Coordinates of C-alpha atoms and ligand atoms in Angstrom, one line a residue:
M10 CA -22.7 -34.7 12.4
E11 CA -21.4 -32.7 15.6
T12 CA -24.0 -32.2 17.9
Y13 CA -24.3 -30.3 21.5
S14 CA -25.2 -33.4 22.9
N15 CA -21.8 -35.1 22.5
S16 CA -19.5 -32.0 22.8
S17 CA -18.4 -29.8 25.9
S18 CA -20.7 -27.8 28.2
I19 CA -23.2 -25.0 27.2
R20 CA -22.3 -21.7 28.5
V21 CA -25.5 -19.5 29.2
L22 CA -25.9 -16.0 30.6
H23 CA -29.2 -15.4 31.8
V24 CA -29.8 -11.5 31.5
E25 CA -33.2 -10.6 34.2
D26 CA -34.1 -8.2 36.5
N27 CA -36.6 -10.3 38.0
L28 CA -34.7 -12.1 40.8
A29 CA -37.4 -14.5 41.9
Y30 CA -37.4 -15.5 38.1
A31 CA -33.9 -15.8 37.8
R32 CA -33.5 -18.6 40.7
L33 CA -36.5 -20.3 39.1
V34 CA -34.9 -20.5 36.0
K35 CA -31.9 -21.6 37.7
E36 CA -33.4 -24.4 39.3
S37 CA -35.5 -25.9 36.1
I38 CA -32.3 -26.1 34.6
K39 CA -30.8 -28.0 37.3
D40 CA -33.6 -30.2 37.1
F41 CA -34.3 -30.8 33.6
S42 CA -30.6 -31.0 32.2
T43 CA -27.5 -32.8 32.8
S44 CA -24.7 -30.8 34.2
R45 CA -23.5 -29.7 31.0
I46 CA -25.4 -26.5 31.3
L47 CA -23.3 -23.8 33.1
L48 CA -25.6 -20.9 33.9
W49 CA -24.3 -17.2 34.8
H50 CA -26.9 -14.3 35.8
C51 CA -27.0 -10.6 35.6
T52 CA -29.6 -8.0 36.0
K53 CA -28.7 -5.4 33.3
L54 CA -27.8 -5.2 29.8
A55 CA -24.7 -2.9 30.4
D56 CA -23.7 -5.7 32.6
A57 CA -24.0 -8.6 30.2
Y58 CA -21.9 -6.7 27.8
T59 CA -18.9 -6.4 30.4
L60 CA -19.4 -10.2 30.9
L61 CA -19.8 -11.1 27.0
E62 CA -16.3 -9.4 26.3
K63 CA -14.7 -11.0 29.0
E64 CA -16.4 -14.7 29.0
R65 CA -17.2 -17.0 26.1
M66 CA -21.0 -17.7 26.2
D67 CA -23.0 -20.0 23.9
V68 CA -26.6 -18.8 24.7
V69 CA -27.8 -15.7 26.2
L70 CA -31.6 -15.8 27.7
L71 CA -33.1 -12.0 27.3
D72 CA -35.8 -10.5 29.2
L73 CA -37.5 -7.5 27.3
S74 CA -37.9 -5.0 30.1
L75 CA -34.4 -4.5 31.5
P76 CA -33.8 -1.6 33.9
D77 CA -31.7 -0.1 31.1
S78 CA -33.1 -1.5 28.0
L79 CA -36.8 -2.0 27.0
G80 CA -38.1 -4.0 24.1
L81 CA -36.5 -5.3 20.9
S82 CA -33.8 -3.0 20.8
S83 CA -32.0 -5.1 23.0
V84 CA -32.0 -7.9 20.7
E85 CA -30.8 -6.1 17.9
T86 CA -27.9 -4.1 19.9
L87 CA -26.7 -7.6 21.7
H88 CA -26.8 -9.7 18.3
N89 CA -25.0 -6.9 16.4
R90 CA -22.4 -6.8 18.8
F91 CA -21.8 -10.4 19.6
P92 CA -23.3 -12.2 16.7
E93 CA -21.4 -15.7 17.4
V94 CA -24.1 -16.0 20.6
A95 CA -27.4 -17.4 20.5
L96 CA -29.9 -15.5 21.6
I97 CA -33.2 -16.6 23.3
V98 CA -35.8 -14.4 24.2
L99 CA -38.0 -14.6 27.4
T100 CA -41.0 -12.2 27.8
G101 CA -43.7 -12.3 30.2
T102 CA -47.0 -11.9 27.9
R103 CA -47.7 -13.8 24.8
H104 CA -47.3 -11.6 21.8
E105 CA -46.9 -13.4 18.2
E106 CA -45.7 -10.6 16.3
L107 CA -43.2 -9.4 18.7
G108 CA -41.6 -12.7 18.3
I109 CA -41.6 -12.9 14.8
Q110 CA -39.6 -9.6 15.2
A111 CA -37.3 -11.1 17.8
L112 CA -36.3 -13.7 15.1
Q113 CA -36.1 -11.3 12.2
L114 CA -33.5 -9.3 14.4
G115 CA -31.5 -12.4 15.2
A116 CA -33.1 -14.4 18.0
Q117 CA -33.0 -18.0 17.6
D118 CA -36.1 -18.5 19.7
Y119 CA -38.7 -16.7 21.9
L120 CA -40.5 -18.1 24.7
V121 CA -43.3 -17.1 27.3
K122 CA -42.1 -16.9 30.8
D123 CA -45.6 -19.1 31.8
N124 CA -45.6 -21.2 29.5
C125 CA -42.4 -22.4 29.6
G126 CA -41.6 -25.3 31.7
G127 CA -38.2 -26.2 32.8
D128 CA -37.8 -29.1 30.0
M129 CA -39.1 -26.8 27.4
L130 CA -36.5 -24.2 28.0
V131 CA -33.6 -26.9 28.4
K132 CA -34.6 -28.0 24.9
S133 CA -34.8 -24.7 23.3
I134 CA -31.0 -24.0 24.7
F135 CA -30.0 -26.7 22.6
Y136 CA -31.6 -26.3 19.6
A137 CA -30.5 -22.5 19.9
C138 CA -26.8 -23.8 20.0
E139 CA -27.6 -25.8 17.4
R140 CA -29.2 -23.7 14.8
Q141 CA -26.7 -21.0 15.8
R142 CA -23.9 -23.7 14.8
I143 CA -25.1 -24.4 11.5
D144 CA -25.9 -20.4 10.8
T145 CA -22.2 -19.8 11.8
K146 CA -21.2 -22.3 9.6
I147 CA -23.1 -20.7 6.4
R148 CA -22.3 -17.7 7.2
D149 CA -18.3 -18.6 7.5
Q150 CA -18.6 -20.6 4.0
A151 CA -20.1 -17.6 2.2
L152 CA -17.4 -15.3 3.7
T153 CA -14.6 -17.7 2.9
D154 CA -12.6 -18.4 -0.2
G155 CA -13.3 -22.4 -0.7
L156 CA -9.5 -23.0 -2.0
T157 CA -7.4 -21.0 0.4
G158 CA -9.5 -20.7 3.5
L159 CA -8.9 -17.2 3.4
P160 CA -12.1 -14.6 3.9
N161 CA -13.4 -13.9 0.4
R162 CA -14.2 -10.2 -1.2
A163 CA -17.3 -10.3 0.4
H164 CA -16.2 -10.7 3.7
F165 CA -13.3 -7.9 2.8
M166 CA -15.9 -5.6 1.9
G167 CA -17.7 -5.9 5.3
Y168 CA -14.4 -5.9 7.1
L169 CA -12.9 -2.9 5.2
K170 CA -15.9 -1.2 5.8
N171 CA -15.8 -1.5 9.6
A172 CA -12.1 -0.8 9.7
L173 CA -12.4 2.7 8.0
S174 CA -15.3 3.7 10.1
R175 CA -13.3 2.8 13.3
A176 CA -10.1 4.8 11.7
S177 CA -12.4 7.6 11.3
R178 CA -13.7 7.4 15.0
L179 CA -10.7 6.6 16.7
H180 CA -8.4 8.8 14.0
S181 CA -5.9 5.9 13.8
N182 CA -4.1 4.9 9.7
I183 CA -5.3 1.8 7.7
T184 CA -3.5 0.8 5.1
L185 CA -4.8 -1.6 2.2
L186 CA -2.4 -3.8 0.3
Y187 CA -3.6 -5.0 -3.2
L188 CA -1.5 -7.8 -4.4
D189 CA -1.7 -9.3 -7.8
F190 CA 0.7 -12.1 -9.6
D191 CA 2.6 -11.7 -12.7
G192 CA 2.9 -14.6 -14.9
F193 CA -0.2 -16.5 -13.0
K194 CA -1.9 -17.3 -16.2
Q195 CA 1.3 -19.0 -17.2
I196 CA 1.3 -21.3 -14.6
N197 CA -2.3 -22.1 -15.5
D198 CA -1.9 -22.4 -19.1
T199 CA 1.7 -24.3 -18.9
F200 CA 1.3 -26.8 -15.6
G201 CA -2.7 -26.8 -15.5
H202 CA -5.1 -25.6 -13.1
L203 CA -4.4 -27.8 -10.3
E204 CA -0.5 -26.4 -10.3
G205 CA -2.3 -23.1 -10.1
D206 CA -4.4 -23.8 -7.2
T207 CA -1.4 -25.1 -5.4
F208 CA 0.5 -21.8 -6.3
L209 CA -2.4 -20.1 -4.8
I210 CA -2.5 -22.0 -1.5
E211 CA 1.1 -21.4 -0.9
A212 CA 0.8 -17.7 -2.0
A213 CA -2.0 -17.5 0.6
N214 CA 0.2 -19.1 3.3
R215 CA 3.3 -16.7 2.9
I216 CA 0.8 -13.6 2.8
K217 CA -0.6 -15.1 6.3
S218 CA 3.0 -15.6 7.3
C219 CA 3.8 -11.7 6.8
I220 CA 0.4 -10.5 8.7
R221 CA -0.1 -10.2 12.6
Q222 CA -2.8 -11.7 14.4
S223 CA -4.8 -8.2 14.2
D224 CA -4.3 -7.6 10.3
F225 CA -6.8 -9.1 7.9
C226 CA -6.2 -10.9 4.6
A227 CA -8.5 -11.9 1.8
R228 CA -8.6 -13.5 -1.6
L229 CA -10.6 -11.1 -3.9
G230 CA -10.7 -14.1 -6.7
G231 CA -8.1 -15.2 -9.2
D232 CA -4.8 -14.3 -8.5
E233 CA -5.7 -11.2 -6.5
F234 CA -5.2 -10.8 -2.5
A235 CA -6.0 -7.3 -0.1
I236 CA -4.8 -7.0 3.2
V237 CA -5.8 -4.6 5.7
A238 CA -3.7 -3.4 8.7
D239 CA -3.4 -0.8 10.9
A240 CA -0.8 1.6 9.4
S241 CA -0.5 3.7 12.7
E242 CA 3.5 3.1 13.4
F243 CA 4.4 3.7 9.3
D244 CA 6.5 6.2 8.5
F245 CA 4.4 5.8 4.9
E246 CA 5.9 9.1 3.2
F247 CA 9.1 6.8 2.8
S248 CA 8.3 3.1 3.1
I249 CA 5.6 0.4 4.0
P250 CA 7.6 -2.2 6.0
L251 CA 4.6 -4.3 5.3
A252 CA 4.8 -4.1 1.5
D253 CA 8.6 -4.9 1.7
K254 CA 7.6 -7.8 3.8
V255 CA 5.3 -9.4 1.6
L256 CA 7.4 -8.7 -1.6
A257 CA 10.3 -10.2 0.3
A258 CA 8.4 -13.5 1.0
M259 CA 7.3 -13.7 -2.6
R260 CA 10.7 -13.5 -4.3
E261 CA 11.4 -16.9 -2.6
T262 CA 11.1 -19.3 -5.2
F263 CA 7.7 -21.2 -5.8
Y264 CA 8.1 -24.8 -7.0
T265 CA 5.1 -26.8 -8.9
R266 CA 4.5 -30.2 -6.7
G267 CA 7.1 -32.0 -9.1
G268 CA 9.7 -29.5 -8.2
I269 CA 9.7 -27.1 -11.0
E270 CA 10.7 -23.5 -10.3
L271 CA 7.7 -21.2 -11.4
A272 CA 8.3 -17.6 -13.1
V273 CA 6.4 -15.4 -11.0
S274 CA 6.3 -11.8 -9.3
C275 CA 4.1 -9.7 -7.2
S276 CA 2.7 -6.8 -7.9
V277 CA 1.8 -4.6 -4.7
G278 CA -0.1 -1.4 -4.4
C279 CA -0.8 0.4 -1.0
A280 CA -3.4 3.1 0.0
I281 CA -3.2 4.4 3.0
Y282 CA -6.7 6.0 5.1
Q283 CA -5.9 8.7 7.5
G284 CA -8.7 8.5 10.1
R285 CA -8.0 12.0 11.2
N286 CA -8.7 14.0 7.6
N287 CA -9.6 11.1 5.7
H288 CA -13.4 11.1 4.2
I289 CA -13.1 9.1 1.1
G290 CA -15.6 6.4 0.2
I291 CA -14.8 2.7 0.8
D292 CA -14.9 2.4 -3.0
R293 CA -12.7 5.2 -3.7
F294 CA -10.1 3.6 -1.5
I295 CA -10.1 0.2 -2.7
Q296 CA -9.8 2.1 -6.3
S297 CA -6.5 3.7 -5.0
A298 CA -5.0 0.7 -4.2
D299 CA -5.7 -0.8 -7.4
E300 CA -4.5 1.9 -9.5
A301 CA -1.4 1.9 -7.3
M302 CA -1.1 -2.0 -7.9
Y303 CA -1.2 -1.2 -11.7
R304 CA 1.3 1.6 -11.5
A305 CA 3.5 -1.5 -9.7
K306 CA 2.6 -3.6 -12.5
Y307 CA 3.3 -0.9 -15.0
D308 CA 6.9 -0.5 -13.5
G309 CA 7.9 -3.8 -14.0
G310 CA 6.3 -5.9 -11.2
D311 CA 8.1 -7.2 -8.3
C312 CA 7.6 -4.2 -6.7
Y313 CA 4.6 -2.3 -4.7
C314 CA 3.8 1.2 -5.5
L315 CA 2.2 4.0 -2.8
Y316 CA -0.9 5.5 -4.4
D317 CA 0.2 9.3 -4.2
E318 CA -1.6 12.7 -5.1
H319 CA 0.6 13.0 -8.2
F320 CA -0.2 9.5 -9.3
A321 CA -4.3 10.5 -8.8
K322 CA -3.8 14.1 -10.9
E323 CA -1.9 11.1 -13.5
S324 CA -5.3 8.9 -13.5
L325 CA -7.7 12.2 -13.5
R326 CA -5.1 12.8 -16.8
S327 CA -5.6 9.3 -18.0
S328 CA -9.5 9.1 -17.6
K329 CA -10.0 12.6 -19.2
M330 CA -7.5 11.2 -22.4
L331 CA -9.8 8.1 -22.3
I332 CA -13.3 10.3 -22.4
Q333 CA -11.6 12.2 -25.7
L334 CA -10.2 9.2 -27.5
R335 CA -13.5 7.8 -27.2
S336 CA -14.9 10.0 -29.1
A337 CA -12.1 11.2 -30.8
L338 CA -13.0 9.1 -34.2
K339 CA -16.6 10.5 -34.4
K340 CA -15.0 14.1 -34.5
T341 CA -12.3 13.1 -37.1
Q342 CA -9.8 14.2 -34.6
F343 CA -7.5 11.6 -36.0
H344 CA -5.1 11.8 -39.1
L345 CA -2.3 10.3 -40.7
E346 CA 1.1 11.0 -41.3
F347 CA 3.5 9.3 -43.8
Q348 CA 7.4 8.8 -43.7
P349 CA 9.3 7.8 -46.4
I350 CA 11.9 5.1 -46.4
I351 CA 14.8 5.2 -48.5
N352 CA 16.2 2.0 -50.4
T353 CA 20.1 2.8 -49.9
Q354 CA 21.4 1.1 -53.3
T355 CA 19.0 3.1 -55.7
G356 CA 18.1 6.4 -53.5
V357 CA 14.5 6.2 -54.3
I358 CA 11.7 6.1 -51.7
S359 CA 10.6 2.5 -51.8
A360 CA 7.9 2.4 -48.9
V361 CA 6.2 5.2 -46.8
E362 CA 5.5 4.4 -42.9
T363 CA 2.0 5.2 -41.6
L364 CA 2.1 7.5 -38.6
L365 CA -1.1 8.2 -36.5
R366 CA -1.6 11.7 -35.2
W367 CA -4.3 13.0 -32.5
T368 CA -5.5 16.6 -32.4
D369 CA -7.0 16.5 -28.7
N370 CA -10.4 19.1 -27.9
E371 CA -8.1 22.1 -27.1
G372 CA -5.9 21.5 -30.4
N373 CA -3.1 20.0 -29.2
I374 CA -1.3 17.1 -31.5
V375 CA -0.8 14.6 -28.8
P376 CA 2.3 12.2 -29.7
P377 CA 1.1 8.6 -30.4
T378 CA 3.5 7.2 -27.9
E379 CA 1.3 9.3 -25.5
F380 CA -2.1 7.9 -26.2
I381 CA -1.4 4.7 -28.0
P382 CA -1.1 2.8 -24.5
Y383 CA -4.2 4.2 -23.7
L384 CA -6.2 2.8 -26.6
E385 CA -4.6 -0.3 -26.1
K386 CA -5.4 0.0 -22.4
N387 CA -9.1 0.2 -23.2
Q388 CA -9.0 -2.3 -26.4
M389 CA -10.1 0.9 -28.4
I390 CA -6.6 -0.2 -30.4
R391 CA -9.0 -2.5 -32.5
T392 CA -11.2 0.0 -33.6
V393 CA -8.7 2.8 -34.3
G394 CA -6.1 0.3 -35.8
E395 CA -8.9 -0.7 -38.2
W396 CA -9.6 2.9 -39.4
V397 CA -5.8 3.3 -39.7
L398 CA -5.6 0.5 -42.0
K399 CA -8.8 1.3 -43.9
E400 CA -7.8 5.3 -44.3
A401 CA -4.2 4.3 -45.5
C402 CA -5.1 1.8 -47.8
T403 CA -7.6 4.3 -49.6
Q404 CA -5.6 7.4 -49.3
F405 CA -2.8 5.4 -50.5
K406 CA -4.5 4.2 -53.6
A407 CA -5.9 7.1 -54.5
Q408 CA -2.5 8.8 -54.8
F409 CA -0.3 6.2 -55.7
G410 CA -2.7 3.6 -57.4
N411 CA -1.9 4.7 -61.0
L412 CA 1.9 5.3 -61.0
K413 CA 4.1 3.1 -62.5
R414 CA 6.3 2.4 -59.9
I415 CA 4.4 1.7 -56.5
P416 CA 6.2 1.8 -53.0
Q417 CA 4.9 0.0 -50.4
L418 CA 2.9 0.9 -47.5
T419 CA 4.0 0.0 -44.3
I420 CA 1.5 0.1 -41.0
N421 CA 2.2 -0.1 -37.4
V422 CA 0.1 -2.9 -35.7
S423 CA -0.3 -3.3 -32.1
P424 CA 0.4 -6.9 -30.6
L425 CA -3.8 -6.3 -29.3
Q426 CA -4.7 -6.1 -32.6
L427 CA -2.9 -9.1 -33.9
K428 CA -4.2 -11.2 -31.0
D429 CA -8.1 -10.5 -32.1
P430 CA -9.2 -13.0 -34.2
T431 CA -11.1 -11.0 -36.3
F432 CA -8.1 -9.1 -37.8
I433 CA -7.1 -11.1 -40.4
R434 CA -10.7 -11.1 -42.0
C435 CA -10.1 -7.1 -41.5
V436 CA -7.0 -6.8 -43.2
A437 CA -8.4 -9.0 -46.2
D438 CA -11.8 -6.8 -46.3
C439 CA -9.6 -3.6 -46.1
L440 CA -7.3 -4.8 -49.1
E441 CA -10.5 -5.8 -51.2
D442 CA -12.2 -2.7 -50.3
A443 CA -9.5 -0.5 -51.3
G444 CA -8.3 -2.3 -54.5
F445 CA -5.1 -2.9 -52.7
D446 CA -2.6 -5.5 -53.7
S447 CA -1.3 -7.4 -50.9
S448 CA 2.3 -6.9 -52.0
W449 CA 2.0 -3.2 -51.3
L450 CA 1.4 -3.9 -47.4
V451 CA 4.0 -4.1 -45.0
L452 CA 2.9 -4.9 -41.2
E453 CA 5.1 -3.4 -38.7
I454 CA 4.9 -5.4 -35.4
T455 CA 7.5 -5.0 -32.4
E456 CA 9.5 -7.9 -31.6
N457 CA 7.7 -8.2 -28.2
V458 CA 4.6 -9.7 -30.0
L459 CA 6.0 -12.9 -29.2
L460 CA 6.3 -12.8 -25.7
N461 CA 2.6 -13.9 -25.2
D462 CA 0.6 -16.6 -26.8
I463 CA 3.4 -17.3 -29.4
D464 CA 1.6 -20.1 -31.3
Q465 CA -1.6 -17.9 -31.6
M466 CA 0.9 -15.0 -33.1
M467 CA 2.8 -17.2 -35.4
S468 CA -0.3 -18.7 -36.8
A469 CA -1.8 -15.0 -37.4
L470 CA 1.7 -13.8 -39.0
N471 CA 1.9 -17.1 -41.1
E472 CA -1.5 -16.0 -42.4
L473 CA -0.9 -12.5 -43.6
V474 CA 2.2 -14.1 -45.0
D475 CA -0.2 -16.5 -46.7
M476 CA -2.1 -13.3 -48.0
G477 CA 0.7 -11.9 -49.6
V478 CA 1.2 -9.2 -46.5
L479 CA 5.0 -8.6 -45.7
I480 CA 6.0 -8.4 -42.1
A481 CA 8.8 -6.4 -40.4
I482 CA 10.2 -6.4 -37.3
D483 CA 9.8 -3.0 -36.0
D484 CA 12.2 -1.5 -32.7
F485 CA 14.6 -4.3 -33.3
G486 CA 16.9 -4.6 -30.7
T487 CA 15.2 -3.2 -27.7
G488 CA 13.2 -6.0 -26.4
Y489 CA 13.3 -9.6 -25.9
S490 CA 12.7 -11.5 -28.4
S491 CA 15.1 -15.0 -28.5
M492 CA 17.1 -15.9 -31.4
K493 CA 14.9 -18.9 -32.0
Y494 CA 11.8 -16.6 -32.6
L495 CA 13.8 -14.2 -34.9
M496 CA 14.2 -17.3 -37.1
D497 CA 11.1 -18.7 -37.1
I498 CA 9.2 -15.7 -37.2
P499 CA 7.9 -15.2 -41.0
A500 CA 9.4 -11.6 -41.2
E501 CA 11.4 -10.2 -44.1
I502 CA 12.3 -7.3 -43.1
L503 CA 14.2 -6.2 -39.9
K504 CA 14.0 -2.3 -38.5
I505 CA 16.6 -1.5 -36.2
D506 CA 15.6 0.7 -33.5
R507 CA 16.8 4.5 -33.4
T508 CA 18.3 4.4 -30.3
F509 CA 21.4 2.6 -31.6
V510 CA 21.5 5.6 -34.2
E511 CA 21.3 8.3 -31.8
D512 CA 25.0 7.7 -30.5
L513 CA 26.4 6.1 -33.7
S514 CA 28.8 8.8 -34.4
S515 CA 30.2 8.8 -31.0
S516 CA 30.3 5.2 -29.5
K517 CA 32.2 2.8 -31.2
S518 CA 29.8 -0.2 -29.6
H519 CA 27.0 1.4 -31.1
Q520 CA 28.4 0.9 -34.7
L521 CA 29.6 -2.6 -33.5
I522 CA 26.1 -3.2 -32.5
T523 CA 24.5 -1.8 -35.1
K524 CA 26.9 -3.3 -37.7
G525 CA 26.4 -6.9 -36.0
M526 CA 22.6 -6.6 -36.0
I527 CA 22.5 -5.7 -39.8
R528 CA 25.3 -9.0 -40.6
L529 CA 22.6 -10.6 -38.3
A530 CA 19.6 -9.8 -40.4
H531 CA 21.2 -10.7 -43.9
A532 CA 22.5 -13.8 -42.5
L533 CA 18.7 -14.7 -41.5
G534 CA 17.6 -13.5 -45.4
K535 CA 16.0 -10.5 -43.8
S536 CA 16.7 -6.9 -45.4
V537 CA 17.1 -4.1 -42.5
V538 CA 15.6 -0.6 -42.5
V539 CA 17.6 1.8 -40.0
E540 CA 14.9 4.3 -38.0
G541 CA 16.0 7.8 -36.5
V542 CA 18.4 9.0 -39.4
E543 CA 19.2 12.6 -38.8
T544 CA 22.2 13.4 -40.8
K545 CA 23.6 12.8 -43.8
D546 CA 27.4 11.1 -42.1
V547 CA 24.9 8.8 -40.1
A548 CA 23.2 8.2 -43.5
R549 CA 26.1 7.6 -45.3
A550 CA 28.2 5.3 -42.3
L551 CA 24.9 3.1 -42.5
T552 CA 24.8 2.5 -46.1
L553 CA 28.6 1.6 -45.7
M554 CA 27.9 -1.3 -43.1
G555 CA 25.2 -2.9 -45.4
A556 CA 21.7 -1.3 -44.3
D557 CA 19.3 -1.4 -47.3
F558 CA 16.9 1.3 -46.5
L559 CA 17.1 4.4 -44.2
Q560 CA 14.4 6.1 -42.7
G561 CA 14.3 9.6 -40.5
F562 CA 14.4 13.4 -40.4
Y563 CA 17.5 13.7 -43.1
F564 CA 15.2 12.5 -45.6
S565 CA 11.9 13.7 -44.2
H566 CA 9.7 14.3 -41.4
P567 CA 6.6 12.6 -41.6
V568 CA 4.0 14.5 -43.9
S569 CA 1.0 14.0 -45.6
L570 CA 0.8 11.9 -48.8
D571 CA 0.2 14.9 -51.1
G572 CA 3.2 16.3 -50.0
L573 CA 5.0 13.2 -50.4
K574 CA 4.3 12.8 -54.1
D575 CA 6.7 15.0 -55.9
T576 CA 9.2 13.4 -54.0
L577 CA 8.8 9.9 -55.2
T578 CA 11.4 10.0 -58.1
I579 CA 13.9 12.1 -56.4
N580 CA 17.4 10.5 -56.0
H581 CA 17.9 10.7 -52.2
A582 CA 21.3 8.7 -52.5
V583 CA 23.6 9.5 -50.0
G584 CA 26.9 8.4 -51.7
Ligands
C2E610 P1 7.8 3.8 -34.9 O1 6.9 2.8 -35.2 O2 9.1 3.6 -34.2 O3 8.0 5.0 -35.5 C1 8.6 5.9 -35.8 C2 8.9 7.3 -34.8 O4 9.9 7.7 -34.9 C3 7.7 8.2 -35.5 O5 7.3 9.0 -34.1 C4 8.7 9.1 -36.0 O6 7.8 10.5 -36.5 C5 10.1 8.9 -35.5 N1 11.2 9.4 -36.4 C6 11.2 9.2 -37.6 N2 12.4 9.9 -38.2 C7 13.1 10.4 -37.2 C8 14.5 10.9 -36.5 O7 15.0 11.1 -37.5 N3 14.3 11.2 -35.5 C9 13.7 11.0 -34.4 N4 14.0 11.4 -33.3 N5 12.5 10.3 -34.6 C10 12.3 9.7 -35.9 P2 6.1 8.8 -33.7 O8 5.0 9.6 -35.0 O9 5.7 9.8 -32.7 O10 5.5 7.5 -33.3 C11 5.8 7.0 -32.6 C12 5.3 5.5 -32.1 O11 3.9 5.5 -32.2 C13 5.5 4.7 -33.4 O12 7.2 4.5 -33.2 C14 4.9 3.9 -33.4 O13 5.3 2.6 -32.7 C15 3.4 4.2 -32.9 N6 2.7 4.7 -33.8 C16 2.6 5.3 -34.4 N7 1.3 5.5 -35.1 C17 0.8 4.2 -35.0 C18 -0.4 3.3 -35.5 O14 -1.1 3.5 -36.3 N8 -0.6 2.5 -35.0 C19 -0.1 1.9 -33.5 N9 -0.2 0.6 -33.2 N10 1.5 2.5 -33.5 C20 1.5 3.5 -34.3
CA611 CA1 7.1 1.6 -36.5
CA612 CA1 10.3 1.7 -35.1

C-alpha cells in the first residue's frame, strides 16, 4: 500500500493570525519532521482561499478564531470548497464537543494548541494525509463506474445539480445529452457479457474523445451514458454539434475482440437548460433528455433528437392518453368491430377480422393505430389483448355458433402478447371458456414479430398451431422478414398489406409486386388475403391475379357482428 512515508513532500498551509504561535509551529515542524513537510502561512481565511485556488495543498492547519471567520463555519466552508484537502483544527481551549463537531463537518483532526507538541503535530499531519487519501479513494470508488472508469449515476446527479445552479447564477446554458445504444442487448445475447463489456469500454472511450476537458460524461448504467456540456455557443435551434460529433464517433464500426463487426447504433436525446430563463428542476431536465432519446429511438435510432415544446405537448398528450387508457377497460370504453373477408372463389364470407375500438372520455373514437402503440409501450396490451380474445370469441360463439357453416374469426396479436409466456395458456383457457373450436380461430401477427427472439416466437407459434389455431402473417410486404423465416414460420395465410393495393390500378410495379407476392405465397403453400380493397375493379384485378381472399371497404366497413349476420350467406363474387 502506498503511504505518505514513501511519497513526495506534504504541502501544508497554516492559517493563523497569532504570529508568535505560527512561528512556534514552524519551528516544531522543522525539529520533528524531515524536510518532506513544506509549510505556507497566512493570517486570514480569505487569503487561504486565494492560495488554495492557486496552489495544491495537502493539509490545512486551521485556527478557529481568525479576523475574517470565527468558529466552525470556517471548517464547513473550507471543506465544502476544497474537499480534497485534509483539515486539522487547532484551537486555544479544550472543548470535546467542538472537536467532534469539527470532525463531523469534515476535519480530519482536532488539536488543542497548548497540549500539542511538535511530534504530535507532525504525526497528526501524516495521519490526516493518509486518512484523507483513503477517504478520497472510497469517495472516488463510490462515484465511479467500475467497468469504464467513468463517473457513475450518483456522481452525475451531483455534478448536474451543481452545473444547473451555476448556469442559473451565471445565465449560461447547459446541454444534457442522453445516449443509449440500439442493439446492445444482442451483443450480450450473441457474444456473451465479456464482449458486451468490451463494447461498453470502447464506447466510453469514444465518448471521452468527443468531449472537452471542461465537459462531463458518465455511465448511468447498462448501455446508457450522459454528457453534460457548456452550450453557451451552440446555435441549438438548428444543430447540436456535440451530438453530431458523438454520433459520428459511434458510426465507426465496433468489433468484437475476435474482429467480428457489431451491428449497433446510438440514439441521442438532447435537452438545453437556459440559465437566464429556465428554472425547471433537475428531474424534469433529465426527463426531457430521456424523452428526447426515446424519440430518437422511435425515429429509427442512429440520430439525435432535441427536446422541444411541441414535443413536450406530445408527451403531455401521451401521458393523458395513458391515464385514460388505464381505466378504459373498467369503464367499458373498448368495443369490437368485425370486417368480413371474402372467398374469391365462392363469393361468401369465409372469415371476419376483429378490430378494436376505443371511445375516450370526450366521446371521440380514437383509431387503434393511435392508441395501440401506447398500450404496447406500457405492457397494457397484454390485458387488453386478453380482453379482445375473450370478448371476440364469446360474441362470435353467441352469434354464429349454431350456424351450419361457421366462418373463421381472426384476431390481431401484438408481438408483446406472443412474447408473454402466459399467452398460450390464455388462448387455451379462452377457447375452453367460450366453447370455441380452435380451428375457427386465426391469429394475425405482423412479419416483424420475428425480428426479436426468433426461437421463442417460433416455438410460441408452433404451440398455437399444435393446438389447432391458424396463423396469418399480417401487413405482409411492409416488414423485414427474410425468405428463410417466411419458409419456417408455421403460417397458413399471408395478408398482403393495403399499401400495395392503393396504387394497384395506376402503378405497373405495384401490380407486378402484388402478383409476385401472390405467386410466392402459393409456392410456399400459403393462401393469400389482400386487404384494403375499395373498388370493384381492384377486387376483380386481384381475383384474376389469383388472390384467395379479399377484404376491404368495397365489401364492408368494420361493423358489429350483429350487422354481419344477415350478409353471411350473400354471394359477394366479383365475377
Ligand atoms: P390491420 O390489422 O391491417 O387492420 C386493417 C385495417 O385496415 C383496419 O383499420 C381497417 O379498418 C382498415 N381497412 C379495412 N378495409 C379498408 C379499406 O378498404 N381501405 C382502407 N383505407 N382501410 C381499410 P383499423 O381498424 O384502424 O386498425 C388499424 C390497425 O390496428 C390494424 O391494422 C391492426 O394492426 C391494429 N389493431 C386493430 N385491432 C387490434 C387488436 O385488437 N389488437 C392488436 N394488437 N392490434 C389491433
Ligand atoms: Ca390485421
Ligand atoms: Ca393488415
